[in-house]
Amino acid sequence: MLSKGLKRKREEEEKEALEVDAWWLDPGLPAVTQAPPTLASSSLFDLSVLKLHHSLRQSEPDLRHLVLVVNTLRRIQASMAPAVTLPPVPSPPIVPNVADNLLASSDATLSASMASLLEDLSHIEGLSQAPQPLADEGPPGRPVGGTSPNLGALDLLGPATGCLLDDGLEGLFEDIDTSMYDSELWVPASEGLKPAPEDGPGKEGAPELDEAELDYLMDMLVGTQALERPPGPGR
Amino acid sequence: MARSRRRRLPRGGNDFQWCFSQVKGAVDEDVAEADIISTVEFNYSGDLLATGDKGGRVVIFQREQENKSRPHSRGEYNVYSTFQSHEPEFDYLKSLEIEEKINKIRWLPQQNAAHFLLSTNDKTIKLWKISERDKRAEGYNLKDEDGRLRDPFRITALRVPILKPMDLMVEASPRRIFANAHTYHINSISVNSDHETYLSADDLRINLWHLEITDRSFNIVDIKPANMEELTEVITAAEFHPHQCNVFVYSSSKGTIRLCDMRSSALCDRHSKFFEEPEDPSSRSFFSEIISSISDVKFSHSGRYMMTRDYLSVKVWDLNMENRPVETHQVHEYLRSKLCSLYENDCIFDKFECCWNGSDSAIMTGSYNNFFRMFDRNTRRDVTLEASRENSKPRASLKPRKVCTGGKRKKDEISVDSLDFNKKILHTAWHPMENIIAVAATNNLYIFQDKIN
């Protein structure tokens, strides 16, 4: 992003500003040259969506940044929604189509895409679940997870749907060697396993869980998977 | 020379004559990421000054005793101890790297010869003991001088080991490691006035710890929604009240502060007081929420007030008045018209800290271009100063700086468009009793003193 500790020269800043202005407007559009100098809501919208995607692609998104961008995006969308009818200023015909498409697609799928993007966040947190093909469940409807408090890190498991990735859940695990989970899983407490406040026996310095506890935890994992199945038709 | 009796009148930022004292850190233009200072904190006496950096290191400076033979050293800070507090970690379960960057350092009040501090990265808090050793024992019975065990059959006589002086050695050792309690990134730690407990806050939860117990912590605030889709607000900072050990505050990304009383219930999800200033409809924009997000909250030493820092201003709140602050100080209002660009380059998300002086009569916070601002609460005057190597002659007075917002730029003014947004002063600290300030500018630590001091 910004270079570290280097004083940017003024010309560089201006060049960067120009670059910024250009990237999200389609250079093919003749309307670009006639676009108003002030930043249109739609440009800000695009910028925000890009920031959101960028944030979610981080291995561990900055939650504050994410929440602020999402809220800003909602604000922008709210202000754009009533303005689907275009301003009276005559503009070339191609601009309304683009704007319409943008707004139409955003109106129709924004809630769903933002919801799924936020779900991705909880999904990213819950990457510890064993890879298991899940049927595509459509919009996220997260059932209440009845996890034990000891599995604080795992209680963020959500249905693995609506991912940014096209190939679904398995794609996330392609490059992870799951043999790692077989033995080293429960080694030192410092591996960030449990954020639980209420531990029973002192865990500090205890390198291994006994078999009974291991079985219990594995059951919970599998059990949680079962809980995450889509609710029955009666719901 | 006997110190003449001076009445300590409360003086403000403008009545001070701030002078350059020292600068620590490399002069190199090419800054290593690991050297970027991420936190600065004086201890309770002000004799020790700790910094943490992105590389997980802690450097502690100690103030030299004033020395008649070296009058010019005037209480300089020199390196006392350096240690690696946190290392980069890998969370195998989530395939995530945990950054070693030190987010916060908080000192414990001194109870014996050793010094204790808490340092934290995103996930783990550590209690460090810093102690001095200036003697060593000689004449052991079971081992010889190089430490090798002696053959027991060769020992024919017993002797008492004697203590001999040695060069001062400062050792830092981790005494407690408080891990596995935070799913999200820790942004604050705060030691309680009971000196036995402390809190740690991440984006969604606040935990209460006992300093002696590492395998357990109590969750006292949890704002995580059942459905993460409903997440609209995060915790940004938290602090214990300086005197009331049952009271703490936490701030949010929506510009609100909640004061909680731990006596009312175990889980403090319901606040006792709720501080929020109503939005000014005339200045509403898409960025209103982002710029209202509070990046720091600090109680005054008196405990009567608290101060919050949002993107453009510093606000002082009276704990007895929840509906608006008693003071609002503009830090860099000229940036309001630039919010779009600052959003684009992410500067709008920068988290500035703020601090009080010892008597609560002045407050200080950082800005861009290596500028920092001071506000005198009594005289209502403010000043902008710069931390730069160009003004680094010993005891050179700092000249007030001015940003030109439009129209004709006067001599010595700098225009808004020329500000360097890479040079941000996010971390500053004020000596608890004297007029000495520490200002972190990327990888350099500047120390300024009041001339009259």
XYZ file of C-alpha atoms in Angstrom:
688
model
C 0.000 0.000 0.000
C 1.868 3.062 1.142
C 5.626 2.962 1.067
C 7.164 2.941 4.470
C 8.624 6.167 5.734
C 9.193 7.591 2.271
C 8.079 11.050 1.553
C 6.037 10.934 -1.548
C 6.705 13.728 -3.911
C 3.790 15.878 -4.851
C 3.860 14.801 -8.498
C 3.620 11.177 -7.419
C 0.565 11.955 -5.327
C -1.152 13.649 -8.208
C -0.290 10.812 -10.537
C -1.703 8.366 -8.043
C -4.871 10.381 -7.725
C -5.325 10.267 -11.465
C -4.709 6.560 -11.527
C -7.311 6.134 -8.831
C -9.862 8.088 -10.781
C -9.382 5.914 -13.806
C -9.338 2.361 -12.611
C -12.912 1.731 -11.716
C -14.488 3.556 -14.573
C -14.603 1.458 -17.693
C -12.130 3.105 -20.089
C -14.299 1.924 -22.955
C -17.139 4.161 -21.957
C -17.320 7.435 -23.808
C -19.090 8.748 -20.745
C -15.865 8.775 -18.829
C -14.757 11.997 -20.358
C -18.068 13.516 -19.505
C -18.288 12.142 -15.990
C -18.736 14.828 -13.348
C -15.575 15.719 -11.441
C -17.001 14.840 -8.025
C -16.948 11.197 -7.046
C -20.264 9.597 -7.934
C -21.962 7.282 -5.457
C -21.505 4.422 -7.851
C -17.725 4.895 -7.929
C -17.650 4.955 -4.169
C -19.812 1.861 -4.187
C -17.395 0.033 -6.458
C -14.468 1.140 -4.378
C -16.163 -0.103 -1.241
C -17.009 -3.451 -2.790
C -13.401 -3.814 -3.838
C -12.226 -2.995 -0.338
C -14.648 -5.523 1.070
C -13.413 -8.267 -1.211
C -9.837 -7.374 -0.475
C -10.495 -7.446 3.234
C -12.201 -10.820 3.085
C -9.381 -12.323 1.111
C -7.025 -11.718 4.022
C -6.313 -14.848 5.976
C -7.549 -13.061 9.068
C -9.601 -10.012 8.121
C -9.388 -6.902 10.249
C -12.865 -7.020 11.711
C -13.090 -3.295 12.399
C -12.080 -2.426 8.840
C -14.533 -4.965 7.481
C -17.455 -3.772 9.570
C -16.817 -0.123 8.740
C -16.588 -0.839 5.015
C -19.753 -2.935 5.063
C -21.651 -0.245 6.946
C -20.416 2.389 4.515
C -21.466 0.182 1.622
C -24.951 -0.109 3.118
C -25.145 3.640 3.475
C -24.139 4.148 -0.137
C -26.583 1.546 -1.330
C -29.362 3.144 0.685
C -28.643 6.472 -0.924
C -28.478 4.975 -4.405
C -31.656 2.911 -4.225
C -34.147 5.755 -4.589
C -31.953 7.263 -7.304
C -32.449 4.475 -9.811
C -34.305 7.039 -11.887
C -31.518 9.045 -13.347
C -30.888 12.729 -12.879
C -32.433 15.007 -15.525
C -29.016 15.972 -16.898
C -28.857 14.431 -20.361
C -26.191 11.823 -20.570
C -25.187 9.460 -23.329
C -27.407 6.381 -23.436
C -24.685 3.954 -22.466
C -24.264 5.423 -18.998
C -27.813 4.711 -17.816
C -27.506 1.103 -18.911
C -24.325 0.617 -16.970
C -25.705 2.382 -13.955
C -28.955 0.435 -14.202
C -27.163 -2.844 -14.473
C -25.018 -1.950 -11.557
C -27.940 -0.937 -9.408
C -30.178 -3.739 -10.606
C -27.613 -6.365 -9.900
C -26.731 -4.721 -6.628
C -30.334 -4.389 -5.515
C -31.133 -7.934 -6.344
C -28.126 -9.598 -4.902
C -26.501 -7.092 -2.573
C -28.072 -8.327 0.611
C -27.348 -11.860 -0.381
C -23.800 -11.153 -1.432
C -23.025 -9.054 1.621
C -24.651 -11.600 3.832
C -22.658 -14.332 2.237
C -19.509 -12.245 2.456
C -20.098 -11.840 6.147
C -20.791 -15.516 6.386
C -17.468 -16.097 4.722
C -15.949 -14.259 7.628
C -17.405 -16.649 10.142
C -16.594 -19.437 7.769
C -12.976 -18.342 7.639
C -12.923 -18.362 11.422
C -14.290 -21.885 11.425
C -11.815 -23.413 8.993
C -11.060 -26.062 11.544
C -13.980 -28.165 10.436
C -13.020 -31.332 8.650
C -13.584 -31.086 4.911
C -16.892 -32.623 4.083
C -18.920 -32.006 1.006
C -22.065 -30.095 1.894
C -24.944 -29.593 -0.444
C -25.308 -26.017 -1.544
C -27.779 -24.595 0.924
C -28.484 -21.284 -0.708
C -28.696 -18.203 1.452
C -27.165 -18.702 4.838
C -29.593 -19.612 7.545
C -27.374 -20.476 10.389
C -28.898 -22.827 12.887
C -27.987 -22.384 16.514
C -24.816 -24.304 17.168
C -24.974 -26.108 20.463
C -21.263 -26.331 20.975
C -19.574 -26.777 24.268
C -17.920 -23.657 25.629
C -14.567 -25.362 25.293
C -14.847 -25.110 21.557
C -15.054 -21.361 21.426
C -12.928 -21.235 18.330
C -15.108 -23.727 16.587
C -18.460 -22.219 17.467
C -18.176 -19.968 14.459
C -18.823 -22.859 12.138
C -21.396 -21.799 9.704
C -22.804 -23.577 6.721
C -20.104 -23.486 4.159
C -22.050 -21.795 1.434
C -21.975 -18.694 -0.564
C -18.212 -18.713 -0.696
C -16.270 -16.370 -2.818
C -14.624 -19.434 -4.240
C -16.384 -21.159 -7.074
C -15.305 -24.634 -6.173
C -16.914 -24.544 -2.776
C -15.652 -25.819 0.484
C -13.220 -28.415 -0.763
C -11.277 -25.782 -2.625
C -10.292 -24.194 0.648
C -8.720 -27.382 1.865
C -6.919 -28.420 -1.272
C -3.572 -27.235 -0.138
C -3.891 -28.241 3.464
C -2.337 -31.508 4.450
C -4.959 -32.917 6.745
C -2.610 -35.557 8.121
C -1.404 -32.716 10.301
C -4.669 -32.854 12.200
C -4.349 -36.463 13.137
C -1.693 -36.358 15.787
C -0.385 -32.842 16.359
C -3.806 -31.379 16.763
C -4.000 -31.260 20.498
C -0.414 -30.574 21.371
C 0.462 -27.347 23.132
C -2.217 -25.066 24.443
C -0.357 -22.181 22.861
C -1.423 -23.291 19.412
C -4.502 -21.148 19.853
C -6.811 -24.042 20.238
C -9.341 -22.827 22.752
C -10.235 -19.325 23.678
C -12.406 -20.731 26.448
C -12.641 -18.845 29.703
C -13.788 -21.763 31.752
C -11.261 -24.545 31.653
C -11.513 -27.361 34.103
C -8.064 -28.635 34.927
C -5.193 -26.263 34.406
C -4.033 -26.521 30.843
C -0.860 -24.569 31.114
C 2.103 -26.832 30.632
C -0.080 -29.892 29.914
C 1.035 -30.981 26.490
C -1.493 -33.710 25.756
C -5.135 -34.402 26.212
C -6.009 -37.872 27.237
C -7.849 -40.151 24.897
C -11.243 -39.636 26.451
C -11.037 -35.908 25.931
C -9.770 -36.393 22.404
C -12.718 -38.649 21.597
C -15.105 -36.172 23.137
C -13.745 -33.331 21.052
C -13.819 -35.359 17.863
C -17.428 -36.248 18.603
C -18.239 -32.607 19.055
C -16.684 -31.812 15.697
C -18.681 -34.454 13.960
C -21.722 -33.621 16.038
C -21.470 -29.960 15.078
C -21.299 -30.954 11.442
C -24.577 -32.774 11.919
C -26.114 -29.706 13.524
C -25.127 -27.573 10.577
C -27.235 -29.561 8.168
C -30.035 -27.467 6.680
C -33.190 -27.378 8.767
C -36.017 -29.694 7.791
C -38.948 -28.563 5.739
C -41.059 -27.937 8.808
C -38.950 -24.908 9.826
C 22.252 24.264 44.581
C 19.047 24.353 46.533
C 15.985 24.148 44.360
C 14.078 27.387 44.613
C 10.511 26.906 45.607
C 8.346 27.153 42.521
C 4.607 27.209 42.593
C 3.400 24.542 40.256
C 0.789 26.421 38.278
C -1.173 24.355 35.801
C 0.300 25.242 32.447
C -0.951 24.317 29.061
C 0.460 23.185 25.787
C 1.138 26.690 24.655
C 2.851 27.897 27.785
C 5.390 25.187 27.486
C 8.530 25.675 25.522
C 9.070 22.275 24.096
C 12.625 21.472 23.172
C 14.177 18.584 21.432
C 15.901 16.243 23.850
C 16.673 12.952 22.141
C 15.791 10.766 19.197
C 16.160 6.993 19.181
C 16.199 4.756 16.125
C 17.860 4.461 12.770
C 18.365 7.464 10.552
C 18.036 5.333 7.462
C 15.414 6.433 4.966
C 14.664 2.802 4.215
C 12.602 1.716 7.179
C 12.411 -1.972 8.052
C 8.823 -2.990 8.797
C 9.911 -4.715 11.995
C 11.339 -1.493 13.416
C 8.098 0.429 13.232
C 7.139 1.416 16.773
C 3.666 0.209 17.668
C 3.303 1.320 21.293
C 4.934 3.720 23.784
C 4.372 3.805 27.533
C 5.954 5.475 30.561
C 5.891 3.567 33.826
C 4.264 4.959 36.969
C 7.330 6.927 38.067
C 8.317 8.028 34.596
C 11.813 6.686 35.064
C 11.231 3.943 32.551
C 9.920 4.327 29.021
C 8.939 1.227 27.072
C 8.408 0.861 23.341
C 7.103 -2.119 21.403
C 7.560 -2.633 17.701
C 6.160 -4.621 14.798
C 8.984 -7.131 15.120
C 7.755 -8.175 18.553
C 10.580 -6.507 20.450
C 10.356 -4.396 23.565
C 12.959 -1.739 24.268
C 13.002 -0.086 27.676
C 14.763 3.195 28.259
C 15.743 4.405 31.703
C 16.149 7.968 32.753
C 19.630 8.785 33.930
C 19.935 10.266 37.368
C 20.766 13.924 37.080
C 24.426 14.257 37.554
C 26.327 17.319 38.633
C 29.385 16.182 36.744
C 27.366 15.802 33.574
C 24.847 18.632 33.773
C 23.969 18.388 30.122
C 22.645 14.899 30.431
C 19.689 16.437 32.234
C 17.794 13.261 32.785
C 18.365 11.559 29.435
C 16.766 8.268 28.565
C 19.146 5.472 27.649
C 18.577 1.872 26.741
C 18.010 -0.212 29.830
C 16.773 -3.492 28.427
C 15.874 -5.005 25.068
C 14.105 -8.308 24.616
C 12.017 -10.255 22.174
C 8.569 -10.321 23.699
C 6.565 -12.087 21.009
C 7.574 -14.259 18.093
C 5.570 -14.836 14.943
C 3.382 -17.868 15.454
C 1.498 -20.189 13.209
C -1.953 -21.360 14.188
C -2.050 -24.837 12.652
C -5.738 -25.263 13.242
C -6.712 -22.261 11.183
C -3.658 -22.066 8.943
C -3.087 -18.529 10.051
C -0.013 -16.591 10.895
C -0.206 -14.682 14.135
C 1.645 -11.402 13.948
C 4.298 -10.683 16.516
C 3.575 -6.971 16.526
C 3.239 -5.571 20.043
C -0.150 -3.884 20.204
C 0.080 -2.572 23.738
C 2.388 -2.379 26.745
C 1.117 -1.595 30.220
C 3.300 -1.294 33.287
C 2.365 -2.690 36.654
C 2.918 -0.480 39.690
C 6.267 -1.244 41.236
C 6.117 -3.361 44.348
C 9.715 -4.429 44.799
C 13.067 -3.962 43.140
C 11.948 -5.605 39.919
C 9.744 -4.019 37.266
C 6.805 -5.773 35.676
C 4.986 -5.046 32.460
C 2.295 -6.634 30.345
C 2.840 -6.785 26.606
C 0.408 -8.149 24.077
C 0.195 -9.047 20.413
C -3.044 -9.979 18.632
C -3.611 -13.131 20.645
C -1.326 -13.562 23.651
C -0.527 -11.396 26.652
C 2.722 -11.847 28.534
C 3.848 -10.644 31.923
C 7.517 -9.745 31.882
C 9.770 -9.271 34.863
C 12.692 -6.942 34.407
C 15.260 -7.222 37.139
C 18.760 -6.085 37.820
C 21.616 -8.232 38.824
C 24.770 -6.596 40.073
C 26.209 -9.344 42.223
C 27.152 -12.904 41.606
C 28.040 -15.737 43.880
C 31.480 -17.257 43.873
C 32.845 -20.268 45.621
C 30.217 -22.927 45.107
C 30.915 -26.328 46.552
C 29.386 -28.566 43.926
C 30.570 -26.791 40.828
C 33.706 -24.957 39.900
C 34.028 -21.464 38.494
C 33.097 -22.350 34.921
C 30.002 -24.145 36.070
C 31.201 -27.679 35.606
C 30.152 -30.125 38.258
C 32.911 -31.151 40.560
C 33.605 -34.753 41.196
C 32.010 -35.402 44.598
C 34.931 -37.453 45.748
C 37.213 -34.475 45.276
C 35.257 -32.305 47.641
C 37.038 -32.427 50.933
C 35.961 -29.200 52.529
C 32.865 -27.007 52.618
C 32.909 -23.324 52.091
C 30.268 -20.595 52.088
C 29.879 -18.906 48.700
C 30.499 -15.186 48.780
C 28.756 -12.446 46.795
C 30.944 -10.405 44.548
C 29.945 -7.294 42.616
C 29.622 -7.557 38.866
C 28.681 -5.284 35.978
C 25.031 -4.448 36.061
C 22.999 -6.890 34.063
C 19.336 -6.287 33.306
C 17.376 -9.430 32.707
C 13.910 -9.780 31.277
C 12.055 -12.997 31.857
C 8.501 -13.994 30.984
C 6.689 -14.801 34.208
C 3.189 -15.483 32.889
C 1.750 -16.232 29.504
C -1.959 -15.575 29.090
C -2.978 -17.367 25.927
C -5.945 -18.912 24.158
C -8.553 -16.500 25.375
C -9.091 -14.349 22.324
C -10.550 -15.416 19.026
C -10.271 -11.921 17.602
C -7.459 -9.391 17.670
C -6.548 -7.904 21.032
C -6.641 -4.105 20.888
C -6.322 -3.133 24.568
C -5.053 -4.243 27.929
C -5.595 -2.340 31.153
C -4.306 -3.003 34.666
C -6.888 -2.604 37.409
C -6.384 -0.293 40.382
C -6.493 -3.360 42.608
C -3.147 -4.349 41.061
C -4.316 -7.938 40.967
C -6.445 -8.103 37.881
C -6.393 -6.725 34.373
C -8.625 -6.736 31.324
C -7.896 -7.578 27.712
C -10.204 -6.561 24.893
C -10.514 -7.814 21.338
C -12.957 -6.804 18.601
C -15.919 -8.570 20.194
C -15.039 -9.604 23.717
C -13.451 -8.361 26.915
C -11.837 -10.758 29.374
C -10.851 -10.269 32.982
C -7.694 -11.936 34.237
C -5.968 -12.407 37.529
C -2.270 -11.706 37.183
C -1.384 -14.949 38.937
C -3.682 -17.216 36.942
C -3.042 -18.007 33.323
C -5.329 -20.938 32.602
C -8.555 -19.119 33.210
C -10.095 -15.783 32.389
C -13.594 -14.435 32.838
C -15.464 -13.089 29.886
C -17.110 -9.868 31.019
C -18.282 -8.371 27.732
C -19.401 -10.230 24.641
C -20.937 -8.344 21.748
C -20.664 -11.116 19.207
C -24.050 -11.564 17.555
C -25.471 -15.052 17.215
C -25.416 -14.500 13.509
C -22.257 -12.888 12.199
C -24.306 -11.326 9.410
C -25.740 -9.030 12.031
C -22.343 -7.710 13.039
C -22.307 -3.942 12.710
C -20.118 -2.791 15.566
C -16.816 -3.801 17.158
C -14.973 -2.922 20.342
C -12.084 -0.582 19.645
C -10.570 0.191 23.077
C -11.120 -0.506 26.772
C -9.730 0.802 30.057
C -10.218 0.369 33.773
C -11.094 3.363 35.905
C -7.941 4.619 37.670
C -9.469 4.412 41.150
C -12.706 2.430 41.077
C -11.689 -1.149 40.550
C -15.181 -2.248 39.551
C -15.562 0.270 36.723
C -14.266 0.124 33.166
C -15.183 1.649 29.816
C -15.061 0.387 26.276
C -15.436 2.283 23.018
C -16.868 1.157 19.715
C -16.496 1.609 15.988
C -19.767 3.563 16.032
C -18.367 6.310 18.233
C -20.028 5.219 21.456
C -18.553 4.569 24.885
C -20.066 2.236 27.440
C -19.204 2.397 31.098
C -19.706 -0.855 32.972
C -19.826 -1.752 36.615
C -18.670 -5.266 37.376
C -20.638 -5.306 40.588
C -23.953 -5.207 38.787
C -23.562 -8.508 37.003
C -20.975 -11.019 35.990
C -21.496 -10.414 32.310
C -21.355 -6.697 31.665
C -23.217 -6.739 28.367
C -25.562 -4.173 29.790
C -23.810 -0.922 30.417
C -24.298 1.388 33.357
C -23.696 4.478 31.257
C -23.806 5.093 27.544
C -21.923 8.027 26.051
C -22.724 9.218 22.568
C -22.809 12.581 20.908
C -25.716 12.996 18.500
C -24.617 13.277 14.896
C -24.476 16.744 13.426
C -26.849 16.495 10.457
C -25.058 19.253 8.560
C -21.798 17.333 8.397
C -23.272 13.948 7.578
C -21.556 12.023 4.795
C -20.934 8.462 3.703
C -17.903 8.511 5.952
C -19.637 9.747 9.085
C -19.464 6.408 10.798
C -15.853 5.718 9.908
C -14.654 9.053 11.224
C -16.705 8.663 14.385
C -15.050 5.327 15.159
C -13.135 5.765 18.396
C -9.512 4.697 18.218
C -8.504 5.352 21.828
C -10.104 5.991 25.190
C -8.206 7.227 28.249
C -9.371 8.165 31.710
C -7.960 11.328 33.222
C -5.644 10.797 36.184
C -8.339 12.229 38.410
C -10.859 9.684 37.216
C -13.450 12.373 36.666
C -13.102 12.606 32.927
C -12.287 10.431 29.997
C -10.942 11.349 26.601
C -11.751 9.713 23.273
C -9.990 10.031 19.934
C -11.848 9.676 16.672
C -10.469 10.391 13.233
C -10.707 14.167 13.249
C -11.054 15.163 16.879
C -10.358 14.528 20.544
C -13.291 14.737 22.961
C -13.278 15.084 26.708
C -16.255 13.591 28.527
C -17.457 14.193 32.044
C -18.422 10.804 33.448
C -21.567 12.377 34.816
C -22.796 13.564 31.442
C -23.616 10.994 28.838
C -25.298 12.957 26.108
C -22.349 14.985 24.878
C -18.684 15.683 25.569
C -17.672 18.685 27.639
C -14.855 19.552 25.219
C -14.164 18.852 21.575
C -10.764 19.653 20.083
C -10.221 19.548 16.343
C -7.017 17.788 15.444
C -6.904 18.255 11.678
C -10.267 19.550 10.521
C -8.712 20.429 7.143
C -8.889 16.732 6.314
C -12.679 16.733 6.309
C -12.792 17.736 2.656
C -10.279 15.023 1.789
C -12.134 12.095 3.310
C -12.737 10.465 -0.045
C -9.038 10.214 -0.857
C -8.281 9.151 2.682
C -10.872 6.408 2.312
C -9.339 5.302 -0.947
C -5.830 5.022 0.500
C -7.115 3.583 3.798
C -5.674 6.413 5.892
C -9.170 7.031 7.197
C -8.798 3.791 9.158
C -5.620 4.926 10.963
C -5.893 4.561 14.721
C -4.483 7.509 16.596
C -3.931 7.424 20.353
C -4.170 10.277 22.814
C -2.809 11.037 26.269
C -3.194 13.333 29.269
C -0.451 15.196 31.068
C 0.121 14.460 34.736
C -2.175 17.199 36.006
C -4.913 16.600 33.372
C -4.570 20.189 32.212
C -3.319 19.306 28.747
C -3.885 16.598 26.182
C -1.829 15.432 23.245
C -2.445 13.413 20.116
C -0.734 12.743 16.798
C -1.489 13.620 13.203
C 0.132 13.273 9.770
C 3.372 14.654 8.399
C 4.942 13.802 11.754
C 2.860 16.526 13.341
C 1.412 16.203 16.799
C -1.050 18.430 18.567
C -1.370 19.675 22.118
C -4.424 21.250 23.688
C -4.492 23.295 26.859
C -7.789 22.704 28.576
C -7.560 25.822 30.711
C -6.513 28.463 28.215
C -8.213 26.702 25.277
C -5.112 27.211 23.200
C -3.567 24.590 20.999
C -0.312 24.091 19.179
C 0.984 21.926 16.352
C 4.545 20.626 16.614
C 6.649 18.434 14.415
C 8.905 15.493 15.199
C 11.666 15.739 12.688
C 15.373 15.217 12.524
C 15.719 18.660 11.077
C 14.832 20.183 14.428
C 17.064 17.859 16.342
C 19.751 20.074 17.733
C 20.097 19.467 21.449
C 17.712 21.619 23.441
C 16.489 23.360 20.303
C 13.051 24.842 20.754
C 10.283 23.454 18.639
C 8.590 25.929 16.427
C 4.832 25.763 16.114
C 3.699 24.527 12.739
C 0.708 25.611 10.745
C -1.231 23.961 7.974
C -2.609 26.195 5.283
C -6.080 25.162 4.263
C -6.587 27.307 1.244
C -5.835 30.599 -0.346
C -2.469 32.136 0.001
C 0.074 30.052 1.760
C 2.097 32.063 4.197
C 5.778 31.544 4.680
C 6.507 28.597 6.963
C 3.041 27.189 6.426
C 2.519 23.859 4.777
C -0.391 23.224 2.461
C -2.734 20.293 3.016
C -1.779 18.750 -0.308
C 1.869 18.632 0.690
C 1.294 16.664 3.859
C 3.009 13.328 3.956
C 0.386 10.748 4.937
C 3.036 8.088 5.325
C 4.465 9.939 8.288
C 1.834 9.354 10.930
C 2.204 9.824 14.634
C -0.129 7.249 16.129
C 1.561 6.745 19.512
C 2.526 9.383 22.051
C 3.104 9.322 25.801
C 3.383 11.966 28.504
C 5.530 11.535 31.604
C 3.211 11.024 34.586
C 4.629 13.917 36.561
C 6.962 16.031 34.493
C 6.806 17.825 31.200
C 8.543 15.198 29.154
C 6.871 13.630 26.156
C 7.706 10.674 23.959
C 6.509 10.686 20.366
C 6.817 7.702 18.039
C 7.345 8.628 14.405
C 7.414 5.389 12.416
C 10.701 3.837 13.540
C 12.032 6.776 15.544
C 11.260 7.728 19.103
C 11.513 11.430 19.879
C 11.777 12.743 23.402
C 10.964 16.362 24.053
C 11.272 18.285 27.303
C 9.974 21.559 28.560
C 12.802 24.089 28.613
C 11.772 25.454 31.947
C 11.970 21.969 33.434
